[in-house]
Coordinates of C-alpha atoms and ligand atoms in Angstrom, one line a residue:
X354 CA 139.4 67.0 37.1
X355 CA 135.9 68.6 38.0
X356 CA 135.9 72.2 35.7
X357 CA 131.8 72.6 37.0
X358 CA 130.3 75.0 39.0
X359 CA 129.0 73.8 42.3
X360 CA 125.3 75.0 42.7
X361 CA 122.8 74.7 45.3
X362 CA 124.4 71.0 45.6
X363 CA 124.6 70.4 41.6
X364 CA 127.7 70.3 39.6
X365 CA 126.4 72.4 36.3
X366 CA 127.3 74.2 33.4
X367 CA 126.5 77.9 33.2
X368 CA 122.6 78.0 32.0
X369 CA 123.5 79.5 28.6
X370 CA 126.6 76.8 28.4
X371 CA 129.2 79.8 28.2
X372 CA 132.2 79.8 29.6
X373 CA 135.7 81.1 29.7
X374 CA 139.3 79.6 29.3
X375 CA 142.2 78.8 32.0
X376 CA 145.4 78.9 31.0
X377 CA 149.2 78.1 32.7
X378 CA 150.7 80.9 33.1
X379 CA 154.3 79.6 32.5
X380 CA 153.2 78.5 28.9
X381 CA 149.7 79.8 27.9
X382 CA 148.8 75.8 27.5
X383 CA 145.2 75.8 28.2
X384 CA 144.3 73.9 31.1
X385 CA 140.3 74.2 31.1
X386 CA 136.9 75.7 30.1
X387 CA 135.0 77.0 33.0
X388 CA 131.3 77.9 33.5
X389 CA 131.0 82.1 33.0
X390 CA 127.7 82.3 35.1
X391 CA 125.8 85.5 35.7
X392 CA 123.4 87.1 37.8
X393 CA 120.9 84.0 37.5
X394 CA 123.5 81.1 38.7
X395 CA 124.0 83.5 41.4
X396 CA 121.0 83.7 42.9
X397 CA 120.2 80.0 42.5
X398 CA 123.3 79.6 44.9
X399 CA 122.1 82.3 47.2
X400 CA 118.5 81.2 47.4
X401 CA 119.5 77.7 48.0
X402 CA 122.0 79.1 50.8
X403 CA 119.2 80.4 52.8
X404 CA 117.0 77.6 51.9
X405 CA 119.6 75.5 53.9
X406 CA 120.5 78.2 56.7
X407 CA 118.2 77.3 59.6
X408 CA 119.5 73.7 59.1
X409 CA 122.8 74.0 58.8
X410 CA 122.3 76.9 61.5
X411 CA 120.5 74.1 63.9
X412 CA 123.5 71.6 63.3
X413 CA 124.8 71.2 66.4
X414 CA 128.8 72.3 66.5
X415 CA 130.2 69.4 67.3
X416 CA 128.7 68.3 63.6
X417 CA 129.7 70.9 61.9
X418 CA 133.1 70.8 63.6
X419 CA 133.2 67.1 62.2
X420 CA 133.0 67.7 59.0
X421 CA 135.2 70.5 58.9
X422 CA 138.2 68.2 60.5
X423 CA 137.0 65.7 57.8
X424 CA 138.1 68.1 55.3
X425 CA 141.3 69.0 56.4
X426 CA 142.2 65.5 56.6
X427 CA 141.0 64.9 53.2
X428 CA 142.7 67.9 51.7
X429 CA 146.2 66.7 53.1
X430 CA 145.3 63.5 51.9
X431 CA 144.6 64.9 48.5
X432 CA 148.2 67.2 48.4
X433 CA 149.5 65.4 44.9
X434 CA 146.3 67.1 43.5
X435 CA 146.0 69.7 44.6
X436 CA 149.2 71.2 44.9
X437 CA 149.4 69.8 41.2
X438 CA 146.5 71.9 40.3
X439 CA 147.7 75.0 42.2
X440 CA 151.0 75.0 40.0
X441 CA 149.4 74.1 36.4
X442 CA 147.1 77.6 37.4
X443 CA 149.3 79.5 39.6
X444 CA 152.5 78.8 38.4
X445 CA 154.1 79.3 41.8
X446 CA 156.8 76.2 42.5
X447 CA 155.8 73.0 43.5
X448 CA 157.1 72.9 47.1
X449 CA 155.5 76.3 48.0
X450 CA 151.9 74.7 46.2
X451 CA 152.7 71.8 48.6
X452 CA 153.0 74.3 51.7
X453 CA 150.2 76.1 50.7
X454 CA 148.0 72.9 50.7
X455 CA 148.9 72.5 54.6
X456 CA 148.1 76.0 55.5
X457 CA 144.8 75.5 53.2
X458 CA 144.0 72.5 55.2
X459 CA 144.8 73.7 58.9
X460 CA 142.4 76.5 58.7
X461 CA 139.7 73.8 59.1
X462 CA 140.9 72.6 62.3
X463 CA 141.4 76.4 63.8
X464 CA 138.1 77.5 62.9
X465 CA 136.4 74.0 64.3
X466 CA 138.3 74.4 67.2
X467 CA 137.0 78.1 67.7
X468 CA 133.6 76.9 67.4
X469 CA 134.2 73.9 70.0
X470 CA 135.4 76.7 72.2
X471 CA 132.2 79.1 72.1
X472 CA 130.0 79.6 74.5
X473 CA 126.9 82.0 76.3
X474 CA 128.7 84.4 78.4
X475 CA 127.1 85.6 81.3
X476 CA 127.5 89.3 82.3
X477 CA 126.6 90.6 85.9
X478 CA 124.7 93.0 86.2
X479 CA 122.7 93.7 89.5
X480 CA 118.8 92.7 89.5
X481 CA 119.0 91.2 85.7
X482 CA 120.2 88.2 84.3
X483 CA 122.4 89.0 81.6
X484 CA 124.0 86.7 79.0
X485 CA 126.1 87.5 75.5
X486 CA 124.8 84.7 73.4
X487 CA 126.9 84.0 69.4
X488 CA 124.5 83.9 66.1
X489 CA 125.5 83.1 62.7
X490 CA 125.4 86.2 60.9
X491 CA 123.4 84.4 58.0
X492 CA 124.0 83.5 54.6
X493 CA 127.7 84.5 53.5
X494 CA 129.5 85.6 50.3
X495 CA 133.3 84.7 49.8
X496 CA 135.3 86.6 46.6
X497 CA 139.1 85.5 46.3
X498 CA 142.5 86.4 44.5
X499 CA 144.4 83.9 42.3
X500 CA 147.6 84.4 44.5
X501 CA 146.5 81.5 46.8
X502 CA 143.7 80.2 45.1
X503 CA 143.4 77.4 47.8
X504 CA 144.6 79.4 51.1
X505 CA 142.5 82.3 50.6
X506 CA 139.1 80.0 50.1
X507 CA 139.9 78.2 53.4
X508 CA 140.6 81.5 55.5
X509 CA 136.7 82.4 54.6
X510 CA 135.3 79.0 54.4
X511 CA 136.1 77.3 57.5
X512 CA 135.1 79.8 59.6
X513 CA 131.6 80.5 57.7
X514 CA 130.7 76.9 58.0
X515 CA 132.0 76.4 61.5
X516 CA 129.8 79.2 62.8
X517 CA 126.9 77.7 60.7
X518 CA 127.1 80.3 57.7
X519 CA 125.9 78.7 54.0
X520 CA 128.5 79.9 51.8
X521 CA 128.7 81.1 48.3
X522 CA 132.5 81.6 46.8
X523 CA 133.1 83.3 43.5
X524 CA 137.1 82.5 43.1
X525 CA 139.4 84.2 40.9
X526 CA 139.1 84.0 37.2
X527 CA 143.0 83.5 36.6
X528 CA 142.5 80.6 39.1
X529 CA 139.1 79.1 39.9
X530 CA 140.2 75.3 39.7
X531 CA 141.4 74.9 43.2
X532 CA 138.5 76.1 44.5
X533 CA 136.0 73.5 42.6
X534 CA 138.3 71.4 43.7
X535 CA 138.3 71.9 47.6
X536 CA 134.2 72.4 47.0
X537 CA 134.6 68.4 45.7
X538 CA 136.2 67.4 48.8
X539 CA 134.2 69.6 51.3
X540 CA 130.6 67.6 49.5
X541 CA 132.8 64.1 50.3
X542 CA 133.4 65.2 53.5
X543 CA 129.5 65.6 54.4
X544 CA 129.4 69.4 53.5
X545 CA 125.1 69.5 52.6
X546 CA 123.9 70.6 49.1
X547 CA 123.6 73.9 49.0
X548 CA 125.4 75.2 52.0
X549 CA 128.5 75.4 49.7
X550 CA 128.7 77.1 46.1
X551 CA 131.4 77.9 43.9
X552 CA 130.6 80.5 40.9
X553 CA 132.9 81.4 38.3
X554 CA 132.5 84.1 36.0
X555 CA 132.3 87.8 35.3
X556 CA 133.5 89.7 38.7
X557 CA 131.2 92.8 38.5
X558 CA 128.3 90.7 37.7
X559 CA 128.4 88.2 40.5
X560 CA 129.4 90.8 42.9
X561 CA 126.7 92.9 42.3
X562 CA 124.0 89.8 42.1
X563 CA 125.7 88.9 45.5
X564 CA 125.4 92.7 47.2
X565 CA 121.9 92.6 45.9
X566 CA 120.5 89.6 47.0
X567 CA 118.1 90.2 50.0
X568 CA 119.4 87.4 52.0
X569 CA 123.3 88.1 52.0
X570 CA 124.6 89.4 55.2
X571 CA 127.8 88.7 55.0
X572 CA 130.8 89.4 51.9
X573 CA 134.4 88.3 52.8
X574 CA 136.9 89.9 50.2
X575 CA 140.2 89.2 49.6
X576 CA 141.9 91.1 47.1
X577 CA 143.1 94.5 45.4
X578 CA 142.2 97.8 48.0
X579 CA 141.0 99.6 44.7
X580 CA 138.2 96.6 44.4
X581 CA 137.8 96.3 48.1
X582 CA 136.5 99.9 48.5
X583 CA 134.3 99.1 45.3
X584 CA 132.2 96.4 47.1
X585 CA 132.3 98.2 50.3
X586 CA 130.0 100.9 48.3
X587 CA 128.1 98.3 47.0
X588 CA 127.7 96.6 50.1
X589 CA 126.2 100.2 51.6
X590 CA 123.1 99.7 50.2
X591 CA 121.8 96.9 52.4
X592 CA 124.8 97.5 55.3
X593 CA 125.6 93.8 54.2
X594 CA 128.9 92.8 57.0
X595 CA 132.1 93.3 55.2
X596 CA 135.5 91.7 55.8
X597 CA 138.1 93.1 53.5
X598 CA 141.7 91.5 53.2
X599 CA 142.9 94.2 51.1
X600 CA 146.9 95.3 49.5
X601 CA 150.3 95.7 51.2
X602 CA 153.2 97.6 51.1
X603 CA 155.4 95.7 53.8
X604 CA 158.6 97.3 54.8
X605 CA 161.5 95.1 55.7
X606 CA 163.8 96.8 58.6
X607 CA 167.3 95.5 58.7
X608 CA 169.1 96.4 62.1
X609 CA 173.2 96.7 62.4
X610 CA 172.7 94.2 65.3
X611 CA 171.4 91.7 63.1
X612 CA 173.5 88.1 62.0
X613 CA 173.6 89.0 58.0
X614 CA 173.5 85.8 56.7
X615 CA 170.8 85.3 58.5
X616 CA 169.1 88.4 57.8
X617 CA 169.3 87.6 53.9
X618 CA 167.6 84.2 54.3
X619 CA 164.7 85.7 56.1
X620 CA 164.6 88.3 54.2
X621 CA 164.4 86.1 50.7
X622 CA 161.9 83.7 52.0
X623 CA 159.8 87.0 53.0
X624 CA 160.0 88.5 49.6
X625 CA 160.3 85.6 47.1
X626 CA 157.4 83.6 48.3
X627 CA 155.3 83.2 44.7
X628 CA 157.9 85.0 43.2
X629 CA 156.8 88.2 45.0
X630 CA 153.3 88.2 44.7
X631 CA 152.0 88.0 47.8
X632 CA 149.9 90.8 49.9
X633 CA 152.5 90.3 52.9
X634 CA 155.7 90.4 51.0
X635 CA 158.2 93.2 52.1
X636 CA 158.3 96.0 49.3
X637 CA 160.6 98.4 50.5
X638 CA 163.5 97.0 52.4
X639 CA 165.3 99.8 54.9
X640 CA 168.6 98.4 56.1
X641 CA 171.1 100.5 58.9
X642 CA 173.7 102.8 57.1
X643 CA 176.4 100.8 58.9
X644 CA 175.4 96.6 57.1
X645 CA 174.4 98.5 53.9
X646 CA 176.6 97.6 51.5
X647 CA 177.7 94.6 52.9
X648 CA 173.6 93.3 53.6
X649 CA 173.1 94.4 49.7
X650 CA 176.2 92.6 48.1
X651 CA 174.7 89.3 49.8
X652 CA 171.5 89.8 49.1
X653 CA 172.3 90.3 45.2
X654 CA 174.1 87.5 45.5
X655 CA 171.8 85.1 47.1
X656 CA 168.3 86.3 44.7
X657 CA 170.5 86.2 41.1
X658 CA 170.9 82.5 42.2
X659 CA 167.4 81.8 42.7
X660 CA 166.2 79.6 40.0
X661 CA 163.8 80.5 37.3
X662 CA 161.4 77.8 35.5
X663 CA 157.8 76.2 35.8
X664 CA 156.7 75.6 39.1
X665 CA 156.2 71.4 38.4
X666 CA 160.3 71.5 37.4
X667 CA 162.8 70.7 40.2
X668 CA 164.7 72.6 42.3
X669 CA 162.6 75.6 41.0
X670 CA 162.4 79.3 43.0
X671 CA 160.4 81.4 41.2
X672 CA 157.7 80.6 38.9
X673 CA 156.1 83.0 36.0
X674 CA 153.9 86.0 36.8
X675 CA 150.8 85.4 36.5
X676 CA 150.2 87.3 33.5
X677 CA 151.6 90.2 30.9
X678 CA 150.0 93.1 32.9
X679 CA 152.5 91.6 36.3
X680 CA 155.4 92.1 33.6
X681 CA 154.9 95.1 32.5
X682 CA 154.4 96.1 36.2
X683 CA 157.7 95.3 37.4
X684 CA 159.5 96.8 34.3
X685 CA 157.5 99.9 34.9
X686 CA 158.8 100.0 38.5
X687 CA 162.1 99.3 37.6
X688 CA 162.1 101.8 34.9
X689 CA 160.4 104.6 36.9
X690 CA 162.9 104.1 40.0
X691 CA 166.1 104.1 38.3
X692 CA 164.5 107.3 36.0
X693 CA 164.3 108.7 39.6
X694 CA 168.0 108.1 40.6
X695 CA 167.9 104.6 41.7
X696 CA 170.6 101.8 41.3
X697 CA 170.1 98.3 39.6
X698 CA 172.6 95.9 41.5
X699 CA 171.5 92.7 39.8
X700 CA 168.4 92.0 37.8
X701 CA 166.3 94.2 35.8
X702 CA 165.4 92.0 32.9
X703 CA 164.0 88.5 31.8
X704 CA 164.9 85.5 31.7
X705 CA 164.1 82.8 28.9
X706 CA 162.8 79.8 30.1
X707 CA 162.5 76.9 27.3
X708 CA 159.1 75.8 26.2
X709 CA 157.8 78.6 28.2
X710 CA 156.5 82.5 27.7
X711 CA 158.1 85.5 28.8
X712 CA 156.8 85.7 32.4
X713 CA 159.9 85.5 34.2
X714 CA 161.6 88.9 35.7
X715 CA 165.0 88.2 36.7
X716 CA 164.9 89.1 40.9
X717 CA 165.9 92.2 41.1
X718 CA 167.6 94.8 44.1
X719 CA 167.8 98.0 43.5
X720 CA 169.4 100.4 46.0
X721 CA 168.8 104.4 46.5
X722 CA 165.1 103.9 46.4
X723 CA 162.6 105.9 48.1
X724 CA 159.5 107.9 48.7
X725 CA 158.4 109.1 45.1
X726 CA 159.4 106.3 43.3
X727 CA 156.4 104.0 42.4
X728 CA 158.2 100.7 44.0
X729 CA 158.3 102.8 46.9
X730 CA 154.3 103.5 47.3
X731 CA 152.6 101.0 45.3
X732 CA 152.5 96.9 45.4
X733 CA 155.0 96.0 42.8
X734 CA 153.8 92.5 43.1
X735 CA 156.8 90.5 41.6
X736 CA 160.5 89.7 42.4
X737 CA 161.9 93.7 43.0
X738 CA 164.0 94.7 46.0
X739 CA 163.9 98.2 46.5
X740 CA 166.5 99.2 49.0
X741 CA 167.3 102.0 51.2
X742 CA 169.4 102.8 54.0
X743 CA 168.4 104.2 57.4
X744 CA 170.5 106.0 60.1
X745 CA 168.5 105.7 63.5
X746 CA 165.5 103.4 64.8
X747 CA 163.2 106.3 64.6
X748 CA 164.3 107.1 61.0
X749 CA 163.4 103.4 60.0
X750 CA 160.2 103.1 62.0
X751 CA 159.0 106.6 60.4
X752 CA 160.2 105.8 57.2
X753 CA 158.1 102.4 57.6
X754 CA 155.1 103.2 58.7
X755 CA 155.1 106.1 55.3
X756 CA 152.4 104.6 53.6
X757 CA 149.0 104.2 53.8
X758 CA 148.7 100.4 54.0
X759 CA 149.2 98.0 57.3
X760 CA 149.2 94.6 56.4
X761 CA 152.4 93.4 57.3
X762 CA 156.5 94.5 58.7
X763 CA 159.3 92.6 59.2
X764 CA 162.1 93.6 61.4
X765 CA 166.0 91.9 61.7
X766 CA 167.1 92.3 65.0
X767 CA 168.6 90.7 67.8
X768 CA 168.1 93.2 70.0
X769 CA 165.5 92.5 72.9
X770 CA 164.6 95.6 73.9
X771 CA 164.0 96.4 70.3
X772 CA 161.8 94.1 70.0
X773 CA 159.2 95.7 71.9
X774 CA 159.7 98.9 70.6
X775 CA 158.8 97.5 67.4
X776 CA 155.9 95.7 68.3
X777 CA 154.3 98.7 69.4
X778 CA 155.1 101.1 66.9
X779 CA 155.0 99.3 63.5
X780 CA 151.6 100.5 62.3
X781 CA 150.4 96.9 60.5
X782 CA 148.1 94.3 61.8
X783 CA 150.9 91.5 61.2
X784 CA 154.6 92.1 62.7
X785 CA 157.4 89.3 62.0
X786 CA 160.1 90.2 64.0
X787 CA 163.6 87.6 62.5
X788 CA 160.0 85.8 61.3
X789 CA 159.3 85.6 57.4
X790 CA 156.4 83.6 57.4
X791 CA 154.2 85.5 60.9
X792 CA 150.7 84.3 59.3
X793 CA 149.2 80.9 60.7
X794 CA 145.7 79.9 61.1
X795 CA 145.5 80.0 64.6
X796 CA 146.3 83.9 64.5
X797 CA 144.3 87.3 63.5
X798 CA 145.8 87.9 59.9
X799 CA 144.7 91.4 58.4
X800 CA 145.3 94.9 58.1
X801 CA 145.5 98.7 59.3
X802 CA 144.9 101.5 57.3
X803 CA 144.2 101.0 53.4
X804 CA 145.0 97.3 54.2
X805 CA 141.5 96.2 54.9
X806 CA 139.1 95.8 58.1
X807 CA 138.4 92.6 59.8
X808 CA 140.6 89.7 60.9
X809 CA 140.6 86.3 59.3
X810 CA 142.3 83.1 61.6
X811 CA 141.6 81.2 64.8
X812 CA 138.7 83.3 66.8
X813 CA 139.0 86.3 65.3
X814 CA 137.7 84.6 62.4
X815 CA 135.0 83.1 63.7
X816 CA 134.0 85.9 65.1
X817 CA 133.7 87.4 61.6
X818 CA 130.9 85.1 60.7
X819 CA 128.9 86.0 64.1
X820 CA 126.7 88.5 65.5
X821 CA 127.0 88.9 69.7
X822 CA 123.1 89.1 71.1
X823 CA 122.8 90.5 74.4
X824 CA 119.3 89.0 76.4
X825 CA 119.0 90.6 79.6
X826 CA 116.1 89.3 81.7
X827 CA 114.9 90.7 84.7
X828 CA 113.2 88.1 87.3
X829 CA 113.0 85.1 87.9
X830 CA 110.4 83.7 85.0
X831 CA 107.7 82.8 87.4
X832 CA 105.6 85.8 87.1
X833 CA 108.3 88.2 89.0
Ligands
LIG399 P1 141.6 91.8 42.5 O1 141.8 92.3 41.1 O2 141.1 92.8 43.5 O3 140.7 90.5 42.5 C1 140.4 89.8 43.6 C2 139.1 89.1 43.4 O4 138.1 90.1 43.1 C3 139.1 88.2 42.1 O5 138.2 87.1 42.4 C4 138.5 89.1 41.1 O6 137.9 88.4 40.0 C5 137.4 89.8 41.9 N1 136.9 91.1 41.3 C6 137.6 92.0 40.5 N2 136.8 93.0 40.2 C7 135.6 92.8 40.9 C8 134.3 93.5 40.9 N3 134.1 94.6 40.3 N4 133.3 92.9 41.7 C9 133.5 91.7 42.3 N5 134.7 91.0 42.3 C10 135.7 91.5 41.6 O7 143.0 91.4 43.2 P2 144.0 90.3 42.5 O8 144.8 91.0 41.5 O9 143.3 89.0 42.2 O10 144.9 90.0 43.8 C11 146.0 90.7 44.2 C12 145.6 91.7 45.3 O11 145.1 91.0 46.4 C13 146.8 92.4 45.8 O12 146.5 93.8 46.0 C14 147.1 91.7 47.1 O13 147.8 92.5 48.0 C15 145.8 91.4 47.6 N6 145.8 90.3 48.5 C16 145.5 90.6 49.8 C17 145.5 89.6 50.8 C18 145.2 89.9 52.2 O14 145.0 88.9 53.0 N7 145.2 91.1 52.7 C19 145.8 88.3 50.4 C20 146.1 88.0 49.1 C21 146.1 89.1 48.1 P3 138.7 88.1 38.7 O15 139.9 87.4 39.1 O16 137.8 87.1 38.1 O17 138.9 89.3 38.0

């Protein structure tokens, strides 16, 4: 398994040789030393990124859009691998790492398919000759979470490279092998040296050596809001493009029209995707007065029977946290709601898994929650149901859109003219509607509010990556 950093098209070592550990997070085994680069290794990518730009700019699409096809090809072909690797660093069950793979992979395709699709658009105007032409914004920055270490690379990738955007990604430190993994593959596939880098190391270093550097237009963020607004002062300086994919607080609405067997399975696979900790996952969970108690006692039933181990062992549900601070998260939410009058129906406190550490909550629901409670404004970011019940539409929709993030809302309803309702008044940039997974590749994915600003997927991603030029001419070019 590569462990290197990839660097203006050389696999190295950090230049002082330091480095830092990786460990599982279902056992603390270690699983790798990787380079800790600093502000140095960081601009060696960079420069090397512009170095390349014009080139890689001057590719014509249909190249670029080759190799980017290449690579999602060679990434399913690689799935053992990687979802392999995405477990051992993740933790998150096998199946899910296998999933993730495939929705890695098929940003490739969406973003080359964009890029096929682009073109000069003419605008009339009377007397001039006016066209909207697409340029890369320039050399690019990528910074991702360790939720999906694979995914969340690919989102900002595919779409830099299609549009002809050098890249240089710093992924998480909890999870950074994934990435040197897909940077392997994307240099098989015919990616050029330099116009990919991977850095691993400390965050506020490379993030300020990346703000800094005078040829970065361009910083795509996914992660915490808190660090979001961080690099969005640092990006001030030099009014370098921002994209920020930022926190959640998804509510879950369960109508009295809904089918509630079927309203419990949506709602689990919505909530219990990597065991909670996920930027879309529903967080508070508002359910009609009326299915209450009866949505609740299923519910309890069907997340105490989710199954608890490492992510490589089968038939698994829920994998560890990623770490002790998650755990002590969740207990603080539990603790803190039911201090506030809240009621634990299952769950509430670990379970031992053999051979591993204590990283597994037990999947909680817990019913009378509401605004105050922490689990009830904050990301709890791990397997914690808080429920409460609703009397009317407009009680659930206000009570929904209570928050100041807009990532993502889930409605159950089989009601049609609900539907559209919904669609226009549930203040997030991604609305599932009897849908628990709304986000594919081809589609704008992002947020409202504290949630972020930009779009990743399809050509709203692209579009990320480019700047629109207007040239207006006026006569004919022979003098007039
Ligand atoms: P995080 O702490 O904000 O970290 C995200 C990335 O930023 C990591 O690579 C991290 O590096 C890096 N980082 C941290 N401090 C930095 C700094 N001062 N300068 C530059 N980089 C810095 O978030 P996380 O805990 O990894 O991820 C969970 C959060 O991501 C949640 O809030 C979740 O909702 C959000 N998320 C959002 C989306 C979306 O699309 N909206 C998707 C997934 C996750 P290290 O890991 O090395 O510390």
């Amino acid at each position: 398994m590569e462990t290197r950093n990839l660097i203006a098209g050389v696999w190295c070592e950090a230049d002082d040789g330091s480095t830092f550990d990786v460990h599982d997070p279902a056992t603390d085994d270690l699983l790798a030393a990787v380079p800790k680069v600093g502000e140095t290794e960081v601009v060696r990518a960079l420069d090397a990124a512009e170095a390349v730009r014009a080139d890689w700019e001057s590719t014509p699409i249909p190249e670029r859009t080759t190799i980017l096809r290449r690579i999602a090809d060679m990434l399913v072909a690689a799935t053992d691998e990687l979802a392999t690797i995405i477990v051992r660093e993740n933790g998150k069950p096998m199946r899910e790492a296998r999933a993730e793979v495939a929705y890695a992979a098929s940003f490739f395709p969406a973003a080359a398919d964009a890029a096929d699709r682009l073109r000069d658009e003419a605008v009339e105007v009377l007397g001039k000759c006016v066209t909207v032409r697409h340029r890369p914004v320039g050399v690019s920055a990528a910074i991702t979470p360790w939720n999906f270490p694979l995914a969340m690379l690919a989102k900002k990738t595919a779409p830099a490279l299609a549009a002809g955007c050098p890249q240089v990604v710093k992924p998480a430190e909890q999870t950074p092998l994934s990435a040197i993994a897909c940077a392997r593959i994307a240099v098989e596939a015919g990616v050029p040296a330099g116009v990919l880098s991977v850095v691993t190391g400390d965050p506020p270093a490379i993030g300020d050596a990346m703000l800094r550097h005078p040829r970065l237009r361009k910083l795509s963020f996914t992660g915490s809001t808190e660090v979001g607004r961080l690099l969005m002062r640092g990006a001030a300086d030099r009014l370098v493009r921002l994209s920020l994919e930022l926190g959640g607080h998804a509510p879950i609405l369960v109508f009295d029209d809904a089918d509630l067997d079927a309203a419990v399975r949506i709602a689990v696979a919505a909530k219990f995707r990597n065991g909670g900790q996920t930027c879309v996952c529903p967080n508070r969970f508002l359910v009609a007065r009326g299915i209450h108690d009866a949505f609740v006692d299923r519910l309890a039933t069907t997340v105490s029977e989710l199954r608890s181990g490492r992510g490589q062992d089968p038939d698994v549900d829920l994998g560890p946290l990623i770490d002790d601070q998650a755990m002590r998260k969740v207990a603080e939410h539990i603790d803190d709601a039911v201090s506030m009058g809240a009621s634990i129906v299952t769950g509430g406190g670990r379970r031992r898994i053999a051979g591993c550490v204590d990283r597994f909550p037990e999947p909680t629901v817990l019913t009378g929650c509401g605004p105050g409670m922490r689990c009830w404004t904050e990301e709890t970011f791990g397997p914690v149901c808080p429920v409460r019940a609703f009397d009317d539409e407009a009680e659930a929709i206000a009570l929904a859109n209570d928050t100041e993030y807009g990532l993502a809302s889930y409605a159950i309803t089989n009601d049609p003219g609900r539907f559209e309702r919904l669609a226009s008044r549930l203040d997030s940039g991604i609305i599932g509607i009897n849908d628990p997974v709304p986000a594919i590749a081809a589609v704008p994915f992002g947020g409202l509010k504290q949630s972020g600003i930009g779009r990743e997927g399809g050509r709203w991603g692209l579009e990320a990556y480019l700047e629109p030029v207007t040239v207006s001419r006026v006569g004919s070019g022979r003098g007039g």
